[in-house]
Coordinates of C-alpha atoms in Angstrom, one line a residue:
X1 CA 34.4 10.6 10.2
X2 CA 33.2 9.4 6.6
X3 CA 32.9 5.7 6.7
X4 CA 34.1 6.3 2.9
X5 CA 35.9 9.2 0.8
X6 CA 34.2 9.1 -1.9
X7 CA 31.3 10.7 -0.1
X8 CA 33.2 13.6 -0.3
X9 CA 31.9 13.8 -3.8
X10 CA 28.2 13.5 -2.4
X11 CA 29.3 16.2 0.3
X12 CA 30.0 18.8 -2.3
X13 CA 26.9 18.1 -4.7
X14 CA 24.9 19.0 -0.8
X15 CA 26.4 22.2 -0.5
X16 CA 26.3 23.5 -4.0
X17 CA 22.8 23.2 -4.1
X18 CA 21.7 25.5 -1.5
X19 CA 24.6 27.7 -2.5
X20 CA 23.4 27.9 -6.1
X21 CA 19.6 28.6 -4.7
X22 CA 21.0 31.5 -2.4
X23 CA 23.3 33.4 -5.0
X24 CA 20.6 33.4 -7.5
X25 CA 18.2 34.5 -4.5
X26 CA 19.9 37.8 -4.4
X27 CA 21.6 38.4 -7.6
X28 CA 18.6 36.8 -10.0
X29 CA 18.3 33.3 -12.0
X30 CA 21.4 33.0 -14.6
X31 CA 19.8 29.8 -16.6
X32 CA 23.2 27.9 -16.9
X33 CA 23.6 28.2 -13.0
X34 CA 19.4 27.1 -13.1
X35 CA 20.2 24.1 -15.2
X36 CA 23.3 23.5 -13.1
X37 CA 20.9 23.6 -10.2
X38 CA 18.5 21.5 -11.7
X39 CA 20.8 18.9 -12.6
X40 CA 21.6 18.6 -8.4
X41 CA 18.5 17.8 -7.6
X42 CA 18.9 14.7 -9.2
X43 CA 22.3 13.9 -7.4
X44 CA 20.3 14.5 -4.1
X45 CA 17.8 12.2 -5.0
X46 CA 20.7 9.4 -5.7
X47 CA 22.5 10.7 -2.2
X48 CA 19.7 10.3 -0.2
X49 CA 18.8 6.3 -1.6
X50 CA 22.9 5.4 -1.0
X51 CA 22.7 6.7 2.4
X52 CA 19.4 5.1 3.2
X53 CA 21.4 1.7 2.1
X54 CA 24.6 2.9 3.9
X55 CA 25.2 5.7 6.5
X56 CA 27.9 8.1 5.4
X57 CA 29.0 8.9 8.5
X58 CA 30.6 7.1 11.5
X59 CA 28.8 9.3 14.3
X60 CA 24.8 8.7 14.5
X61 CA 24.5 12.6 15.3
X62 CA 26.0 13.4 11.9
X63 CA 23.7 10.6 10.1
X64 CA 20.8 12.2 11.7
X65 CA 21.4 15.7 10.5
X66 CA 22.3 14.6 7.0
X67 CA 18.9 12.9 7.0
X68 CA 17.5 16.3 8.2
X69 CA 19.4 18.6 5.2
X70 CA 18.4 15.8 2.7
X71 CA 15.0 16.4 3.6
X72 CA 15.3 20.2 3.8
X73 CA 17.2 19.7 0.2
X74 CA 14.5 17.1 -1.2
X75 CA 11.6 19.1 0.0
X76 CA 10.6 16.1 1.4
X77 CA 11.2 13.7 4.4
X78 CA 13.7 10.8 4.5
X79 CA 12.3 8.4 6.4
X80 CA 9.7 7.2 3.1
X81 CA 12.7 5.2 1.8
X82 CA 12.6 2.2 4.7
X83 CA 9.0 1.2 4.0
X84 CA 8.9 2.5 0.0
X85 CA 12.7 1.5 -1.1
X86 CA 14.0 -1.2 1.3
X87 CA 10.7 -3.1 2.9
X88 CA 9.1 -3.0 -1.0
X89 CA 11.5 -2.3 -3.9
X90 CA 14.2 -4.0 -2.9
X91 CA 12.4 -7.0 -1.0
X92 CA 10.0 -7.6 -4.2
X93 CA 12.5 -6.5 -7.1
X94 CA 9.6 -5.3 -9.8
X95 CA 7.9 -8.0 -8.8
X96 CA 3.8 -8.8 -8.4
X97 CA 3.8 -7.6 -4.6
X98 CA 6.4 -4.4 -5.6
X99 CA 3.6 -2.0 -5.0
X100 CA 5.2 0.6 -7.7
X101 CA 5.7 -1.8 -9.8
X102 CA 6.2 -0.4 -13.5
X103 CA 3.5 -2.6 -15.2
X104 CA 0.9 -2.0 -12.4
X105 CA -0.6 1.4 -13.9
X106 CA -0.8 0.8 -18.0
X107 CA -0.2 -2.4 -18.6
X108 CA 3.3 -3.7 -19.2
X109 CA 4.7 -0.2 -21.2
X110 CA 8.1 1.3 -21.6
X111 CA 7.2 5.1 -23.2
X112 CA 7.6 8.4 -23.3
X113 CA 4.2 9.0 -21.1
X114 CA 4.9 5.6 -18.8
X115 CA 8.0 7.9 -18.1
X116 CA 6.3 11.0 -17.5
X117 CA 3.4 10.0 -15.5
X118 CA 4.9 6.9 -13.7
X119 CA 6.1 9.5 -10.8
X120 CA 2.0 10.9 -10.0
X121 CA 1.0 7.1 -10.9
X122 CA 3.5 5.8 -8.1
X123 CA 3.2 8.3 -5.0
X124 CA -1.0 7.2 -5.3
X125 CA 0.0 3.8 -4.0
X126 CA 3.5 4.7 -1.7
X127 CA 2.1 7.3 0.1
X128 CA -0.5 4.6 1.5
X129 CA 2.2 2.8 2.3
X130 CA 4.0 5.5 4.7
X131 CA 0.9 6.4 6.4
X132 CA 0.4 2.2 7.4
X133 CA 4.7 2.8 8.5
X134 CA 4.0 5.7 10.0
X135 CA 0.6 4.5 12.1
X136 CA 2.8 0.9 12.9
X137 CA 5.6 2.9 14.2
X138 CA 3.4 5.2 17.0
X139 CA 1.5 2.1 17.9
X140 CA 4.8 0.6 18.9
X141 CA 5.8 3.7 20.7
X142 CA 8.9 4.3 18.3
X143 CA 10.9 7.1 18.1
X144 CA 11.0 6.9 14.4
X145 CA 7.5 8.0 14.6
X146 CA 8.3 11.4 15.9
X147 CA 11.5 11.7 14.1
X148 CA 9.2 11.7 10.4
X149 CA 7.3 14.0 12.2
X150 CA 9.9 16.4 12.4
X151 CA 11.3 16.1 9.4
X152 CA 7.7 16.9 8.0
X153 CA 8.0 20.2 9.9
X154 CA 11.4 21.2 8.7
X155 CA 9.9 20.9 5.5
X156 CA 7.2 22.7 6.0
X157 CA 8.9 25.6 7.8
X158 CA 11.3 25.7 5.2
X159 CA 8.6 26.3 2.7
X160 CA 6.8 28.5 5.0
X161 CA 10.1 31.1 5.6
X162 CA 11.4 31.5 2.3
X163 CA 7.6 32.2 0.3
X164 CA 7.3 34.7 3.3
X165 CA 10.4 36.2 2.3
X166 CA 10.0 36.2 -1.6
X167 CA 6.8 33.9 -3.6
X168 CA 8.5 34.0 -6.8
X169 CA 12.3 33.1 -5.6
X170 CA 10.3 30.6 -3.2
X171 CA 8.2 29.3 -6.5
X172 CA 11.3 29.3 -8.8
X173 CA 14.2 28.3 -6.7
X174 CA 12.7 26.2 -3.9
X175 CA 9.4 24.6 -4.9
X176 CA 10.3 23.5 -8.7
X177 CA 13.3 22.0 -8.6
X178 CA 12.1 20.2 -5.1
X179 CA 9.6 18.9 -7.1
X180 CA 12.2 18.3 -10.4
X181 CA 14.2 16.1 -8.1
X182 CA 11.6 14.6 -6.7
X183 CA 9.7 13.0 -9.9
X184 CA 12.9 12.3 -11.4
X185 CA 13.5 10.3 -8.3
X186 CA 10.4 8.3 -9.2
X187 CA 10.7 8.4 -12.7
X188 CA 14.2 6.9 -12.0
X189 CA 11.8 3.5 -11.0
X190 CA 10.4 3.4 -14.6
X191 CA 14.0 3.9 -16.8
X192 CA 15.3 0.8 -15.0
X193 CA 12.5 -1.7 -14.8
X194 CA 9.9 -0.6 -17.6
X195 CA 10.1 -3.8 -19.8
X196 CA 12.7 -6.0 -17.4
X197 CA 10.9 -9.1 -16.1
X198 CA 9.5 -8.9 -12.5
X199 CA 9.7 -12.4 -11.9
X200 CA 13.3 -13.1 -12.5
X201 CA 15.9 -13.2 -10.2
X202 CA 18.5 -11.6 -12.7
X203 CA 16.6 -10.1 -15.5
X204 CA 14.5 -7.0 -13.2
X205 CA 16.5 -4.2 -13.8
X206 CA 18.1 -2.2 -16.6
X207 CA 21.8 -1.1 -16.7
X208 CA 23.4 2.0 -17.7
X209 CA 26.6 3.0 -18.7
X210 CA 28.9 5.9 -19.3
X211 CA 28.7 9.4 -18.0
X212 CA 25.4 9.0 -15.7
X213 CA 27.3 7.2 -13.3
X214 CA 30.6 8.9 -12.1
X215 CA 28.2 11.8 -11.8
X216 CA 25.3 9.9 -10.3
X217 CA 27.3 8.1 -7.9
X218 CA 26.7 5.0 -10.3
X219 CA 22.7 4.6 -10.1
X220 CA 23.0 3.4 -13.9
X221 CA 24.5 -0.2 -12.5
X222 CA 21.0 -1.4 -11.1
X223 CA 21.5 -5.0 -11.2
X224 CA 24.6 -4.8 -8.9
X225 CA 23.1 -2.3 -6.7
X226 CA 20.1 -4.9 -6.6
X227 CA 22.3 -8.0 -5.7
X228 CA 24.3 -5.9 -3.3
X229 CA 22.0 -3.3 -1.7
X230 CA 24.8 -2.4 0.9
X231 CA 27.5 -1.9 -1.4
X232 CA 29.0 1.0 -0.9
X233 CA 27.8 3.1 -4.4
X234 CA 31.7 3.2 -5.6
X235 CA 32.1 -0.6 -5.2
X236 CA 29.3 -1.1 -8.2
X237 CA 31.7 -0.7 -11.1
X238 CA 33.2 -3.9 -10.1
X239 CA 30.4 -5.6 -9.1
X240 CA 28.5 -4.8 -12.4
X241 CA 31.2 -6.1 -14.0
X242 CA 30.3 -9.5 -13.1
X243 CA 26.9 -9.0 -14.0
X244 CA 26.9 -7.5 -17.2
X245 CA 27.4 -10.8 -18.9
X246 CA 24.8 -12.5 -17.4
X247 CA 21.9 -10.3 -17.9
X248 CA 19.3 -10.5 -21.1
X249 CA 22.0 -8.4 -23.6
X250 CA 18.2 -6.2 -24.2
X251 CA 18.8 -4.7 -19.9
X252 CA 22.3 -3.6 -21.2
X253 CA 21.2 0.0 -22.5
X254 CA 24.0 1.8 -23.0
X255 CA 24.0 5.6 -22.0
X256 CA 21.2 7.2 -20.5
X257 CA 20.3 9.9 -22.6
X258 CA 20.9 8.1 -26.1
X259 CA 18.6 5.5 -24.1
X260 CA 15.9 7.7 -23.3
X261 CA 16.4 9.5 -27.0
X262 CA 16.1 6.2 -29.0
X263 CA 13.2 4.3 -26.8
X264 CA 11.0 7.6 -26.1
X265 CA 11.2 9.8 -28.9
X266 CA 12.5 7.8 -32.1
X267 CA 10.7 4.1 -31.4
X268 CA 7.3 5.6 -31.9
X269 CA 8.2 6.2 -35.6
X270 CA 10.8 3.5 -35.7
X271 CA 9.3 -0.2 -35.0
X272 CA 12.4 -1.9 -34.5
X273 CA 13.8 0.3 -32.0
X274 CA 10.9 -0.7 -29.8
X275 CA 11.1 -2.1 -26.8
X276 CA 9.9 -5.1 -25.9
X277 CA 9.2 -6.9 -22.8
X278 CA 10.9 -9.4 -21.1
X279 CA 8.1 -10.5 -19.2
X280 CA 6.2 -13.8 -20.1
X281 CA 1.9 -13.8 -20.8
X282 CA 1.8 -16.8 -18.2
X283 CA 3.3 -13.9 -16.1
X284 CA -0.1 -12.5 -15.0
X285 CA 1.4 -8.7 -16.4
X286 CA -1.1 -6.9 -17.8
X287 CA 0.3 -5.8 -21.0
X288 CA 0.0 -3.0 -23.4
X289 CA -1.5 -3.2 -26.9
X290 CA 0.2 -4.1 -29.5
X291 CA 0.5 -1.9 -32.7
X292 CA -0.4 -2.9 -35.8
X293 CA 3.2 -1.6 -37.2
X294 CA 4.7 -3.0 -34.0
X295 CA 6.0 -6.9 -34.8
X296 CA 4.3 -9.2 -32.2

C-alpha cells in the first residue's frame, strides 16, 4: 500500500529508532548505538517534511498513524509543517515575507553561531504562526483542529510514561535526541539558504551533494525539491540534474560536512573561504558587518 518503494527505506529508519531507544533502555547506552541513534533523528526529521509534501501511503488510515508515530518519534506534532513549511517556506522561498527567513535575526550571516542559534531564533516567530493556524482552524469548525490537539497529547503522554518509568533513560534517550532532531530540523533552514538570495526565483537555496542524500532521502538537492515540492524525494536526483547548471556555481556546495567544515570552522581564520552573499544592498537585507580582513 506504499504509493512508492523507496519508502521502504524511510519505513526502516522509523522502526530502528524506537528499537535502538528500547534496547539501550534495558541493557544501558552503548555510544556507537547512541550516535547511531542520534543520527535517526535527523532522518525523521527529513521523513516527516517528504510526507508532509507526499503521503506515503495509499490508505488515509495509515497516513494518519504515520503522522501520529512521526510525532511520537519527533517529540513534537506534525501538523506545524502546513502553516510553517508549505503556507510559508515554500510559498515565500527565503524571501522578505518567509517569516524564518535566514537574514531576519542577524543580519544577512552564514556562521557557525547563525547555525547554532538559527533553530531558538526561528521557533520565536513559527510558533506564532501555529497558534494563528491553530485558532483559524477551530473558528472554522475543522477537524484538523482537534486532530493537533491530539497529537499534542500523544506527545505529552509519551513524555509523561517513560520519565515515570525512568528520568534519566527518559532524559537521555527520549528528551535529547527529540530535541537533537528537532533543531537539526531547523538548523537544516539555515545550511541551505544562509547567503542564497531571497528574491530570486532560482538562486534561494543551496545544494548538496554526495553521501547526505542517499541517506537523507536526498534533502541536499534543495533547488529541485523547491521547484518541485511534490516530487516524490527519489525523483530529485534527476531533477537536480537540470538545475545544477543553472544555479550561481557559489549554491553548488559540495558535501555537507566538508561544507559545514570549511564555512563554519576554517573561514573565520581563512578570508577567502568566506562566504559571501548573494543577496543585493537594494535588497532591503539587513546585512552583517564586514571585517576588516574580510574583502568587501
Amino acid at each position: 500500500m506504499l504509493l512508492e518503494r523507496r519508502d521502504l527505506q524511510s519505513l526502516a529508519y522509523m522502526l530502528a529508532l524506537p528499537a535502538l531507544v528500547v534496547w539501550q533502555w534495558l541493557h544501558g547506552i552503548w555510544l556507537p548505538l547512541y550516535a547511531l541513534m542520534l543520527f535517526l533523528t535527523l532522518g525523521t526529521g527529513v521523513i516527516h517534511h517528504n510526507h508532509t509534501h507526499r503521503r506515503m501511503w495509499r490508505s488515509k488510515r495509515l497516513n494518519r498513524l504515520t503522522d501520529l508515530w512521526l510525532t511520537l518519534l519527533q517529540g513534537h506534532p506534525t501538523y506545524v509543517f502546513y502553516p510553517a513549511h508549505i503556507a510559508n517556506h515554500h510559498r515565500y522561498r527565503h524571501g522578505p515575507l518567509d517569516v524564518a527567513r535566514t537574514y531576519r535575526f542577524n543580519g544577512d550571516t552564514n556562521s557557525l553561531w547563525g547555525y547554532l542559534i538559527h533553530p531558538l531564533q526561528a521557533v520565536t516567530v513559527l510558533y506564532p504562526v501555529f497558534l494563528r493556524w491553530l485558532l483559524a482552524q477551530r473558528r472554522r469548525g475543522s477537524g484538523a483542529w482537534r486532530y493537533a490537539l491530539w497529537q499534542y497529547a500523544a506527545v505529552l503522554m509519551l513524555w509523561a510514561l517513560t520519565a515515570a518509568i525512568d528520568l534519566q533513560n527518559w532524559l537521555l534517550l527520549v528528551l535529547l535526541p527529540q530535541l537533537h532532531g528537532l533543531h537539526w530540523l531547523l538548523a537544516t533552514n539555515y545550511l541551505q539558504h544562509a547567503h542564497a538570495d531571497g528574491h530570486s526565483s532560482i538562486n534561494h537555496a543551496r545544494n548538496f551533494e554526495g553521501w547526505v542524500n542517499p541517506l537523507l532521502f536526498n534533502i541536499g538537492l534543495h533547488t529541485a525539491h523547491h521547484t518541485h515540492p511534490r516530487a516524490h524525494w527519489s525523483e530529485l536526483t534527476t531533477l537536480h540534474r537540470h538545475y545544477r547548471e543553472r544555479v550561481d556555481p557559489r549554491l553548488n556546495a559540495g558535501g555537507l560536512l566538508p561544507y559545514m567544515f570549511r564555512t563554519f570552522l576554517l573561514a573565520p581564520f581563512v578570508p577567502r573561504l568566506r562566504s559571501r552573499s548573494l543577496m543585493s544592498p537594494a535588497s532591503g537585507a539587513p546585512r552583517a558587518p564586514v571585517h576588516a580582513s574580510e574583502n568587501p
